Structure formats: C-alpha cells, structure tokens
Amino acid sequence: MLGIKKLLFFVVIFCGSAVALATGLDDSCESAVDAADKLGSPISKECDYSNTGLNGVLHRAVAKKEKAVVGKSFSDDASASASSKNVEISTGSAVVNTANNSATNNVAESLLRVIFAEFETMQQLASARYELIREASQDCSNGFVLERESYFPTRNKLLKLQLTYSCF
Amino acid sequence: MKKALLPLAIASLLPTAAFADVIVYGRANVTVQAVEKFDTNYTEVASNASRIGVKGSEVINDDLKVIYQFEYQTKMDDGGSSQTCSATSLTTEPATTTTTCKVSGTQTFTQRNIYVGLQGTGGTLMAGMFDTPLKASQEKVDLFNDLIGDLTFVLEGEIRARNIVQYSTPAFANITLNAAYIASEQDVENAVDGISASAVYNSKPFYFALAADQNVKLASDQTVSAVDVDLARAVARVTFGPVVLGAMYEVYDNGVSDDDEDGFLVSAQFNINDEWALKAQTVQSDMVKLGSESSSVGVDYKMSKAAKLFGFYTVIEDELTRDDKYLAVGVELNF
C-alpha cells in the first residue's frame, strides 16, 4: 500500500514537470507575514506594506495624526499672525517685491508668503512638505513659485520647515 | 473596546517617529477537520499557527540600523491551550477515581520569533528567541507547514530556540551564511550549549540549503546530556513555471543508538492558474517515531492576494500506534 502511494506521488511530480513551462516566478511581493518568516531580512524596498491590511489601517491612522501635528504648528504661530488660514504674510519683503513687479500684477498676490511646519523624522518631513505645498497651491489659484525653502531648529528639539512663495 | 477602534488604539500607543518603519502583520488560519483517530471519529476546529506581530527598524546611520520583531501566536479556536485535570476518589466499593479535565483559555498569546539586532553592511547580528538556521532552511518546501501535515511531526530539527544569538552574512552571489549559538544558561555537569549553522543559496527559480545542528534542543530546553545530538539537513526547491518541486533530506544522530537515522520530504505544487493550486507531499523517517510517515494532498483557492480557501487530506501513521486521517477545509487571511 505504501509503495503504491509513493509511486502515485512520484507520478504526480513527474507529470507536473512534463507540463512545466520554464517561465519566471511571479514578481509580486509576498505577504508581510511570509516576509517576517525570513528572520532578520531587511524590509524590502520594493514591497510597500504601508497600505495593506491592518498595517494600512495603522499607517493611515498615524498619517492623520502627523497631519494633525502639522496643522497644530500652523495654528500655534497663526495666532501671532494676521492670517486666519494659518499663513503668515511677510509684509517687509512684500514692499520690495511689489516694487519689482509689473503694474498689471495684483499687489496682494505679489507679496511673499511664508508658511511653515514642524517635523521630527524623515517621513514627517516628506509629509509636512507635501502639506505645505498643497496649502500654497490652494492659496494661489493660478499657481506659485517657491522662493525659498528654509530649515530652523526649534525649542522642543524638532525641526521647522519654512517655505517662502509668491503667487503668479 | 470596539474592534474597529483597535488599530487606532495601537497607533496611539506608538510614537509617530517610531511607527515610520514598522510593519504590523499577521495570519489567521483556521480549519474544520474530520478526524479518524484510534478508531474514533470526530470533528474539530483547529487554529493553525495563527499569529500577529510587529517588525521594524530604526536607522542609526547610512551603514547601520537596529532591527526588531515581536511575534505572538494565538489560538483562534479556543483561546488557549492549557488543560487542567483533577482526580476525585469516590468512597464506593469497589473504589473508583473520576478524572475531570477542563480546557481553559488562559494563554492568549504564546511567544514565537522575537529578536532585536543590528544590521549593516557587514551582516546581521541578532539575539532573542527564534527559529534556528536549520529550521529556517526549510523555506517553503513544506507545503503543509503549520497544518497537521507539517514535517515537524515526522522529522527532527524544527526548533525555535531560546537564548539564541545569530550572525548572518550579507547575501553574496545569492548565498547567505548563518551561524547561531544557543546558550543553555547553566553551569552543571553535562550541560551543553548548542550550535546551528546553514548555507543558503536563494534565487528566484532555485533554492538550496545545507544546515547542521549540534545539541540545539538540549540547550534550548536546558536539558543535560552525556552525549551529543547532531542533525544535518539538505533542502532544495526548484520552480518550473507553474510547478514547484521541493525535497529535503535529513540525517539524525541521537547519540544513543549506533546507527544514524535518516528521513526525507518531497513535495510538489502545481499552480493551475492565479487562483487554483494543487499540492502533494510526503514525509518519512524513524526519528520521531519508528516508521513514521505523513502524506498529504491538498488544494488552494486564492480569493485575493491576502485570503485563500483550502482543503487537504492527510494521513499520519507509524509502525507502533498511529494511523490517523484528517480531512479538512479552512480559510487563511494574511495581513
């Protein structure tokens, strides 16, 4: 009985081999749990698990948290500025800038504007920069030009990204 | 707490900086099995190594980072595996004793692979409790891994060692070398430490590994022994388009009997299309029990990239007591 089972098994193997096509493997990423079975293997740069399953839910939740942190930074400084949209207007620079612009330009739109956000990690930097650029694009309906990108240390040991831009 | 709030609760516990490179992952695998065992027939629900874990890294500089993993297994079917029995003597004639056993779900999570280590251009050094290089060398050759047809019921060497330190070289020409030391953590007569090592070649269509253990189980279980226990394993996997063939051969020296014992596994998987796959596997050896053999056939239906339905039929037998049969259907979700 055992011999028959072995024979059948090897028949299955060799029949399978006969019809096999020598094509490559599926290049799609394996699941995160299978990747974790490879102990100590680095997280594959080609495989992004940040948007799948429970992991995706957690990453999105944290992303919202980071976004809230960025918004809070705006609000804190906005209290000292004239803008209710979390955007500071650098009036000192605006005078110089206005003089350089053509007469057809709208005076308000030619002002240099400054927005900023605080961050701690590389990933937060990317997120903060994206949020700031989106903020600027919403502020300038015809587009904008980035005049300056500056970084400053803060009292709470974070870094502050400050974008200076002007609208077209 | 509502289940929907669980991810947010976990997220709130993690600082956003630390969460950047964290992967939360897991597997839910449950089968309903018709069992024929010792001339009895019954139906059981089994949780097959269902688990949840987190894995990540903290970059120190361009050449070095700290890596970590915490993985825990949970019994999805009964919540735990502990069983307590109590015996009650009755003062009747003739005297009889009644034994009552109660399964309780007190052990929600059990530890699986857990480590912390350093990873850089010079390789990976990590310590904790995790699969030995020999166990890890099986890769995906065991097509019924974590199920009743798992090779662990027939072959030796499937050890998740405690108190283990491992160094792995960087992959060079698809080859990785791994060496691990398992501390027995005791200074008594015949206490031995364990060693496990492997050499692995892994490309897309081919996988080969050679591995060896010495006294790993003794050291991990803190068991004293006057003799050495050695194990050697060779593993191969070859992919021809939709067909994946696997084989494993082991030689085991328990230090007691004069002759070494050997055992083998062969497996084959035929991927009919992106959704359906047929599998077959047999494992044989005298290592765990005399004349032990496990043979399985199965079918997988992939519902999505993360979920699959599957069924299998497994026969486990040996020359002494066992001739068990399992017919099962199950579902697996990876996340």
Coordinates of C-alpha atoms in Angstrom, one line a residue:
Chain A
M1 CA 0.0 0.0 0.0
L2 CA 2.8 2.3 1.0
G3 CA 4.6 1.5 -2.3
I4 CA 1.6 2.5 -4.4
K5 CA 1.3 5.8 -2.6
K6 CA 4.9 6.6 -3.2
L7 CA 4.6 5.6 -6.9
L8 CA 1.5 7.8 -7.3
F9 CA 3.3 10.7 -5.6
F10 CA 6.3 10.5 -8.0
V11 CA 3.9 10.1 -10.9
V12 CA 2.3 13.4 -9.9
I13 CA 5.7 15.1 -9.6
F14 CA 6.9 14.0 -13.0
C15 CA 3.6 14.6 -14.8
G16 CA 3.8 18.1 -13.4
S17 CA 7.3 18.5 -14.5
A18 CA 6.5 17.4 -18.0
V19 CA 3.9 20.1 -18.5
A20 CA 6.0 22.8 -16.8
L21 CA 6.9 25.9 -18.6
A22 CA 10.2 27.5 -17.8
T23 CA 8.9 30.9 -17.1
G24 CA 9.9 33.2 -14.3
L25 CA 8.3 33.4 -10.9
D26 CA 5.6 35.8 -10.0
D27 CA 7.4 39.0 -9.1
S28 CA 4.7 40.3 -6.8
C29 CA 5.6 40.8 -3.2
E30 CA 4.9 38.1 -0.7
S31 CA 2.6 38.9 2.2
A32 CA 4.1 40.7 5.2
V33 CA 3.7 37.6 7.4
D34 CA 5.7 35.5 5.0
A35 CA 8.4 38.2 4.8
A36 CA 8.6 38.1 8.6
D37 CA 9.4 34.4 8.5
K38 CA 12.7 35.3 6.8
L39 CA 14.3 36.3 10.1
G40 CA 16.4 39.4 10.0
S41 CA 15.8 40.0 6.4
P42 CA 15.5 43.7 5.7
I43 CA 12.1 45.2 4.8
S44 CA 12.2 45.0 1.0
K45 CA 12.3 48.5 -0.5
E46 CA 10.3 47.2 -3.4
C47 CA 7.4 46.0 -1.2
D48 CA 5.3 48.6 0.4
Y49 CA 3.2 47.2 3.1
S50 CA 2.1 50.6 4.4
N51 CA -1.2 50.5 2.5
T52 CA -2.4 46.9 3.0
G53 CA -4.5 45.2 5.7
L54 CA -4.2 46.1 9.3
N55 CA -0.9 47.6 8.6
G56 CA -2.5 50.0 6.2
V57 CA -5.2 51.0 8.7
L58 CA -2.5 51.8 11.3
H59 CA -0.3 53.7 8.8
R60 CA -3.3 55.8 7.7
A61 CA -4.2 56.4 11.3
V62 CA -0.7 57.6 12.0
A63 CA -0.6 59.7 8.9
K64 CA -3.7 61.5 10.1
K65 CA -2.0 62.0 13.4
E66 CA 1.0 63.5 11.7
K67 CA -1.2 65.8 9.6
A68 CA -2.9 67.0 12.8
V69 CA 0.5 67.8 14.2
V70 CA 1.4 69.8 11.1
G71 CA -1.9 71.7 11.4
K72 CA -1.3 72.4 15.0
S73 CA 2.0 74.0 14.2
F74 CA 0.3 76.3 11.8
S75 CA -2.3 77.3 14.3
D76 CA 0.2 78.0 17.1
D77 CA 2.0 80.6 15.1
A78 CA -1.0 81.8 13.2
S79 CA -2.3 83.2 16.5
A80 CA 0.5 85.7 16.2
S81 CA -0.1 86.5 12.6
A82 CA -2.9 88.3 10.8
S83 CA -4.0 85.3 8.8
S84 CA -6.8 83.0 9.9
K85 CA -5.7 80.5 7.2
N86 CA -2.5 79.6 9.1
V87 CA -0.5 81.6 6.6
E88 CA 1.8 84.3 7.6
I89 CA 2.3 87.2 5.1
S90 CA 5.8 88.6 5.2
T91 CA 5.0 92.3 4.7
G92 CA 8.6 93.5 4.9
S93 CA 9.6 91.5 1.8
A94 CA 6.4 92.4 0.1
V95 CA 7.3 96.0 -0.2
V96 CA 10.5 95.2 -2.1
N97 CA 8.8 92.6 -4.1
T98 CA 5.9 94.8 -5.1
A99 CA 8.3 97.4 -6.5
N100 CA 9.8 94.8 -8.8
N101 CA 6.5 93.6 -10.2
S102 CA 4.8 95.0 -13.2
A103 CA 1.9 97.3 -12.8
T104 CA -0.6 94.7 -14.0
N105 CA 0.1 92.4 -11.1
N106 CA -2.2 92.4 -8.2
V107 CA -0.4 93.9 -5.3
A108 CA -1.7 91.4 -2.8
E109 CA -0.7 88.4 -4.9
S110 CA 2.8 89.7 -5.4
L111 CA 3.6 89.5 -1.7
L112 CA 5.9 86.9 -0.4
R113 CA 4.1 84.5 1.8
V114 CA 5.6 82.2 4.4
I115 CA 4.2 79.0 5.7
F116 CA 5.9 76.5 8.0
A117 CA 5.6 73.2 9.7
E118 CA 7.5 71.3 12.4
F119 CA 8.7 67.8 12.0
E120 CA 10.9 65.2 13.6
T121 CA 11.5 62.3 11.2
M122 CA 12.4 62.0 7.5
Q123 CA 8.9 60.6 6.8
Q124 CA 7.3 63.5 8.6
L125 CA 9.4 65.9 6.6
A126 CA 8.0 64.4 3.4
S127 CA 4.5 64.6 4.8
A128 CA 5.0 68.2 6.1
R129 CA 6.5 69.4 2.8
Y130 CA 3.6 67.9 0.9
E131 CA 1.1 69.5 3.1
L132 CA 2.8 72.9 2.8
I133 CA 2.9 72.8 -0.9
R134 CA -0.7 71.8 -1.1
E135 CA -1.5 74.7 1.2
A136 CA 0.4 77.1 -1.1
S137 CA -1.4 75.7 -4.1
Q138 CA -4.8 76.3 -2.5
D139 CA -3.7 79.8 -1.6
C140 CA -2.6 80.6 -5.2
S141 CA -5.3 79.7 -7.7
N142 CA -3.0 80.5 -10.7
G143 CA 0.0 78.7 -9.3
F144 CA 3.0 79.8 -7.3
V145 CA 6.8 79.9 -7.3
L146 CA 8.8 78.7 -4.4
E147 CA 11.2 81.5 -3.5
R148 CA 13.0 79.9 -0.5
E149 CA 13.0 76.7 1.5
S150 CA 14.5 77.1 4.9
Y151 CA 15.1 74.9 8.0
F152 CA 15.4 76.0 11.6
P153 CA 15.8 74.2 14.9
T154 CA 13.0 74.7 17.4
R155 CA 12.9 74.9 21.2
N156 CA 11.4 71.5 21.5
K157 CA 14.2 69.9 19.6
L158 CA 12.2 69.5 16.4
L159 CA 13.0 71.0 13.0
K160 CA 11.0 73.7 11.4
L161 CA 10.5 73.7 7.6
Q162 CA 9.6 77.1 6.3
L163 CA 8.5 77.7 2.7
T164 CA 8.5 81.2 1.2
Y165 CA 6.5 81.6 -2.0
S166 CA 4.7 84.0 -4.2
C167 CA 1.6 83.6 -6.3
F168 CA 1.5 84.1 -10.1
Chain B
M1 CA -13.5 48.2 23.1
K2 CA -14.9 48.1 19.6
K3 CA -12.8 46.1 17.2
A4 CA -12.8 49.0 14.7
L5 CA -11.0 51.1 17.3
L6 CA -8.3 48.6 17.9
P7 CA -5.9 49.8 15.2
L8 CA -6.3 53.4 16.3
A9 CA -5.6 52.3 19.9
I10 CA -2.5 50.6 18.8
A11 CA -1.4 53.5 16.7
S12 CA -2.0 55.9 19.6
L13 CA 0.5 53.9 21.7
L14 CA 3.2 54.2 19.1
P15 CA 5.1 57.4 18.7
T16 CA 4.8 58.6 15.2
A17 CA 8.6 58.7 14.7
A18 CA 8.9 55.0 15.8
F19 CA 6.0 54.0 13.6
A20 CA 7.6 55.1 10.4
D21 CA 9.3 51.8 9.6
V22 CA 7.0 49.4 11.4
I23 CA 5.1 46.7 9.7
V24 CA 2.2 45.2 11.6
Y25 CA 1.4 41.8 10.2
G26 CA -0.4 38.6 11.0
R27 CA -2.1 35.4 9.8
A28 CA -5.5 33.9 10.7
N29 CA -5.6 30.3 9.7
V30 CA -8.5 28.1 10.9
T31 CA -9.6 24.7 9.7
V32 CA -12.6 22.4 10.3
Q33 CA -11.3 18.9 10.3
A34 CA -13.0 15.5 10.2
V35 CA -10.6 13.2 12.2
E36 CA -10.3 9.5 12.3
K37 CA -8.1 8.5 15.2
F38 CA -7.7 5.4 17.3
D39 CA -10.9 4.0 15.9
T40 CA -12.8 7.2 16.9
N41 CA -14.3 9.7 14.6
Y42 CA -14.9 13.3 15.5
T43 CA -14.9 16.8 14.1
E44 CA -12.6 19.5 15.4
V45 CA -11.8 23.2 14.8
A46 CA -8.1 23.9 14.6
S47 CA -6.2 27.2 14.7
N48 CA -3.0 26.6 12.7
A49 CA -0.3 28.9 14.0
S50 CA -2.5 32.0 13.7
R51 CA -0.4 34.9 14.8
I52 CA 0.2 38.6 14.9
G53 CA 3.4 40.6 15.1
V54 CA 5.3 43.8 14.5
K55 CA 8.6 44.2 12.8
G56 CA 10.6 47.2 12.1
S57 CA 13.9 49.0 12.2
E58 CA 15.5 52.2 13.5
V59 CA 18.1 53.8 11.2
I60 CA 21.3 54.7 13.1
N61 CA 23.3 55.9 10.1
D62 CA 23.7 55.0 6.5
D63 CA 25.5 51.8 7.4
L64 CA 23.7 50.6 10.4
K65 CA 20.2 50.1 11.8
V66 CA 18.6 48.4 14.7
I67 CA 16.1 45.7 13.7
Y68 CA 13.4 44.1 15.8
Q69 CA 10.5 41.7 15.6
F70 CA 7.8 40.7 18.1
E71 CA 5.6 37.8 17.0
Y72 CA 2.9 36.0 19.1
Q73 CA 0.8 33.1 18.3
T74 CA -2.9 32.9 19.4
K75 CA -5.4 30.1 19.5
M76 CA -8.3 31.3 17.5
D77 CA -10.4 28.3 18.2
D78 CA -10.4 28.1 22.0
G79 CA -8.4 31.0 23.2
G80 CA -5.7 28.9 24.8
S81 CA -4.1 25.6 25.1
S82 CA -3.9 24.9 28.8
Q83 CA -5.7 21.9 30.2
T84 CA -6.1 21.2 33.9
C85 CA -7.2 17.9 35.3
S86 CA -8.4 17.0 38.7
A87 CA -8.9 13.5 40.1
T88 CA -11.8 12.7 42.5
S89 CA -11.7 9.5 44.6
L90 CA -15.1 8.0 45.4
T91 CA -15.6 6.0 48.6
T92 CA -17.6 3.3 47.0
E93 CA -16.9 -0.4 46.6
P94 CA -15.0 -1.0 44.6
A95 CA -13.1 2.3 44.9
T96 CA -13.1 4.3 41.8
T97 CA -11.4 7.6 40.7
T98 CA -13.0 10.1 38.4
T99 CA -10.8 12.4 36.4
T100 CA -12.2 15.7 35.1
C101 CA -10.3 17.8 32.6
K102 CA -11.1 21.3 31.8
V103 CA -9.7 23.3 28.9
S104 CA -9.2 26.9 29.7
G105 CA -8.2 29.8 27.6
T106 CA -5.7 31.4 29.9
Q107 CA -2.8 31.6 27.5
T108 CA -4.0 34.1 24.9
F109 CA -0.6 34.6 23.3
T110 CA 2.5 32.5 23.1
Q111 CA 5.9 33.7 22.0
R112 CA 7.1 33.0 18.5
N113 CA 10.0 34.7 16.8
I114 CA 11.2 37.6 18.9
Y115 CA 14.5 39.4 18.5
V116 CA 16.4 42.6 18.4
G117 CA 19.6 43.1 16.5
L118 CA 22.0 45.2 14.4
Q119 CA 22.0 45.1 10.7
G120 CA 24.6 46.7 8.5
T121 CA 26.8 46.3 5.5
G122 CA 28.8 43.6 7.4
G123 CA 25.7 41.4 8.0
T124 CA 23.1 40.9 10.7
L125 CA 23.6 40.1 14.4
M126 CA 20.5 39.4 16.4
A127 CA 19.5 37.8 19.7
G128 CA 16.3 36.5 21.3
M129 CA 14.1 33.5 20.7
F130 CA 13.6 32.5 17.1
D131 CA 13.9 29.7 14.6
T132 CA 17.4 28.2 14.3
P133 CA 19.2 28.4 10.9
L134 CA 18.4 24.8 10.4
K135 CA 14.7 25.2 10.9
A136 CA 14.6 28.3 8.8
S137 CA 16.4 26.5 6.0
Q138 CA 13.2 24.6 5.2
E139 CA 12.0 27.8 3.5
K140 CA 8.7 27.0 1.7
V141 CA 9.5 23.4 0.9
D142 CA 7.0 22.1 3.4
L143 CA 3.7 22.8 1.6
F144 CA 1.6 21.8 4.7
N145 CA 3.6 24.0 7.1
D146 CA 1.6 24.8 10.3
L147 CA -1.0 22.2 9.4
I148 CA -1.4 18.6 10.6
G149 CA 0.8 17.6 7.7
D150 CA 3.7 19.7 8.9
L151 CA 7.0 18.0 8.7
T152 CA 7.6 18.6 12.4
F153 CA 5.6 15.6 13.3
V154 CA 8.0 13.3 11.4
L155 CA 11.4 15.0 11.1
E156 CA 13.7 16.4 13.8
G157 CA 15.1 19.9 13.8
E158 CA 12.0 22.2 13.9
I159 CA 13.2 24.2 16.9
R160 CA 12.5 27.7 17.8
A161 CA 15.4 28.1 20.2
R162 CA 15.5 30.2 23.4
N163 CA 18.6 32.2 24.3
I164 CA 19.9 32.3 20.7
V165 CA 22.4 34.6 19.1
Q166 CA 22.8 34.6 15.4
Y167 CA 25.1 36.1 12.8
S168 CA 24.1 36.2 9.1
T169 CA 26.4 37.4 6.4
P170 CA 25.1 39.7 3.7
A171 CA 23.9 37.9 0.6
F172 CA 26.8 37.5 -1.8
A173 CA 26.0 35.9 -5.2
N174 CA 22.6 34.9 -3.7
I175 CA 24.5 33.0 -1.0
T176 CA 23.9 33.7 2.7
L177 CA 25.7 32.0 5.6
N178 CA 24.1 31.8 9.1
A179 CA 25.6 30.7 12.4
A180 CA 23.8 30.6 15.7
Y181 CA 24.8 29.9 19.3
I182 CA 22.2 28.7 21.8
A183 CA 23.1 29.2 25.4
S184 CA 22.0 26.6 27.9
E185 CA 22.4 29.1 30.7
Q186 CA 23.5 26.6 33.3
D187 CA 26.8 25.5 34.8
V188 CA 26.1 21.9 35.7
E189 CA 27.6 18.6 34.7
N190 CA 26.8 17.6 31.1
A191 CA 25.1 20.9 30.4
V192 CA 25.8 21.7 26.8
D193 CA 25.4 24.8 24.6
G194 CA 24.0 24.4 21.1
I195 CA 25.2 25.4 17.6
S196 CA 23.2 25.7 14.4
A197 CA 24.5 26.8 11.0
S198 CA 23.4 27.0 7.5
A199 CA 24.5 27.9 4.0
V200 CA 21.7 29.1 1.7
Y201 CA 21.5 29.8 -2.0
N202 CA 18.3 31.6 -3.0
S203 CA 17.5 32.8 -6.4
K204 CA 14.0 33.1 -7.9
P205 CA 13.7 29.7 -9.5
F206 CA 16.2 27.8 -7.3
Y207 CA 16.7 27.4 -3.6
F208 CA 19.3 25.2 -2.0
A209 CA 20.4 24.9 1.6
L210 CA 22.7 22.9 3.8
A211 CA 22.3 23.1 7.5
A212 CA 23.5 21.4 10.7
D213 CA 22.6 21.4 14.4
Q214 CA 24.5 20.2 17.4
N215 CA 22.8 19.9 20.8
V216 CA 20.3 22.7 19.9
K217 CA 17.3 21.1 21.5
L218 CA 19.3 20.1 24.6
A219 CA 20.5 23.7 25.1
S220 CA 17.2 25.3 24.3
D221 CA 15.3 23.1 26.7
Q222 CA 18.2 23.3 29.3
T223 CA 18.4 19.5 29.3
V224 CA 21.7 17.9 30.4
S225 CA 23.0 15.0 28.3
A226 CA 26.2 12.9 28.3
V227 CA 26.1 12.5 24.6
D228 CA 25.9 14.9 21.7
V229 CA 22.9 15.1 19.4
D230 CA 23.6 16.0 15.8
L231 CA 21.4 16.7 12.9
A232 CA 22.2 17.6 9.2
R233 CA 19.7 18.7 6.6
A234 CA 19.8 19.4 2.9
V235 CA 17.0 21.3 1.2
A236 CA 16.2 22.0 -2.5
R237 CA 13.4 23.8 -4.3
V238 CA 13.1 24.2 -8.0
T239 CA 10.4 26.2 -9.9
F240 CA 9.5 25.3 -13.4
G241 CA 6.8 27.8 -14.4
P242 CA 3.6 26.7 -12.6
V243 CA 5.3 23.7 -10.9
V244 CA 7.2 23.9 -7.7
L245 CA 9.2 20.9 -6.6
G246 CA 10.7 20.5 -3.2
A247 CA 12.9 18.0 -1.4
M248 CA 14.6 17.6 2.0
Y249 CA 16.9 15.0 3.4
E250 CA 18.0 14.7 7.0
V251 CA 20.5 12.6 8.9
Y252 CA 20.0 12.4 12.7
D253 CA 22.4 11.1 15.3
N254 CA 20.7 11.0 18.7
G255 CA 24.0 9.9 20.4
V256 CA 22.5 6.7 21.8
S257 CA 21.8 4.2 19.0
D258 CA 24.7 3.0 16.9
D259 CA 23.2 3.9 13.6
D260 CA 22.2 7.3 12.3
E261 CA 18.6 7.7 11.3
D262 CA 17.6 9.4 8.1
G263 CA 14.4 10.9 6.8
F264 CA 13.1 12.8 3.8
L265 CA 10.4 15.0 2.4
V266 CA 9.3 15.5 -1.1
S267 CA 6.6 18.0 -2.2
A268 CA 5.1 19.2 -5.4
Q269 CA 2.8 22.1 -6.2
F270 CA 1.0 22.8 -9.4
N271 CA -0.4 26.3 -9.9
I272 CA -3.2 25.7 -12.3
N273 CA -3.8 29.4 -12.6
D274 CA -3.6 32.5 -10.5
E275 CA -6.4 31.2 -8.2
W276 CA -6.1 27.4 -8.0
A277 CA -3.2 25.3 -6.9
L278 CA -2.8 21.5 -6.2
K279 CA -0.4 20.3 -3.6
A280 CA 1.0 16.9 -2.6
Q281 CA 3.7 16.0 0.0
T282 CA 5.1 13.0 1.8
V283 CA 7.5 12.9 4.8
Q284 CA 9.1 9.8 6.2
S285 CA 11.6 9.0 8.9
D286 CA 12.2 6.9 12.1
M287 CA 13.4 10.0 14.0
V288 CA 10.3 10.9 16.0
K289 CA 8.6 7.5 15.8
L290 CA 9.5 4.3 14.2
G291 CA 8.3 4.1 10.7
S292 CA 6.6 7.5 10.9
E293 CA 5.1 8.8 7.7
S294 CA 2.9 11.7 6.8
S295 CA 1.3 12.0 3.4
S296 CA -1.0 14.9 2.3
V297 CA -2.8 16.1 -0.8
G298 CA -4.5 19.5 -0.9
V299 CA -6.0 22.2 -3.0
D300 CA -5.8 26.0 -2.5
Y301 CA -8.2 28.6 -3.9
K302 CA -6.8 32.1 -3.7
M303 CA -9.7 34.5 -3.2
S304 CA -7.5 37.6 -3.1
K305 CA -3.9 38.4 -2.6
A306 CA -4.4 38.1 1.1
A307 CA -7.1 35.4 1.5
K308 CA -7.4 31.8 0.5
L309 CA -9.7 28.9 1.0
F310 CA -8.0 25.5 1.1
G311 CA -8.7 21.8 1.7
F312 CA -6.5 18.8 2.4
Y313 CA -6.4 15.2 3.2
T314 CA -3.6 14.0 5.5
V315 CA -2.7 10.5 6.7
I316 CA -0.2 10.2 9.5
E317 CA 1.0 6.7 10.5
D318 CA 3.8 4.9 12.2
E319 CA 4.6 1.3 13.0
L320 CA 3.5 1.4 16.6
T321 CA 0.3 3.2 17.3
R322 CA -0.7 5.8 14.8
D323 CA -2.9 5.6 11.7
D324 CA -4.7 8.9 11.8
K325 CA -6.6 10.5 8.9
Y326 CA -7.6 14.2 8.6
L327 CA -10.0 15.7 6.0
A328 CA -10.1 19.4 6.4
V329 CA -11.3 22.7 4.8
G330 CA -10.0 26.0 6.0
V331 CA -9.5 29.7 5.4
E332 CA -6.4 31.8 5.7
L333 CA -6.1 35.5 5.8
N334 CA -2.7 37.2 5.7
F335 CA -2.4 40.9 6.7

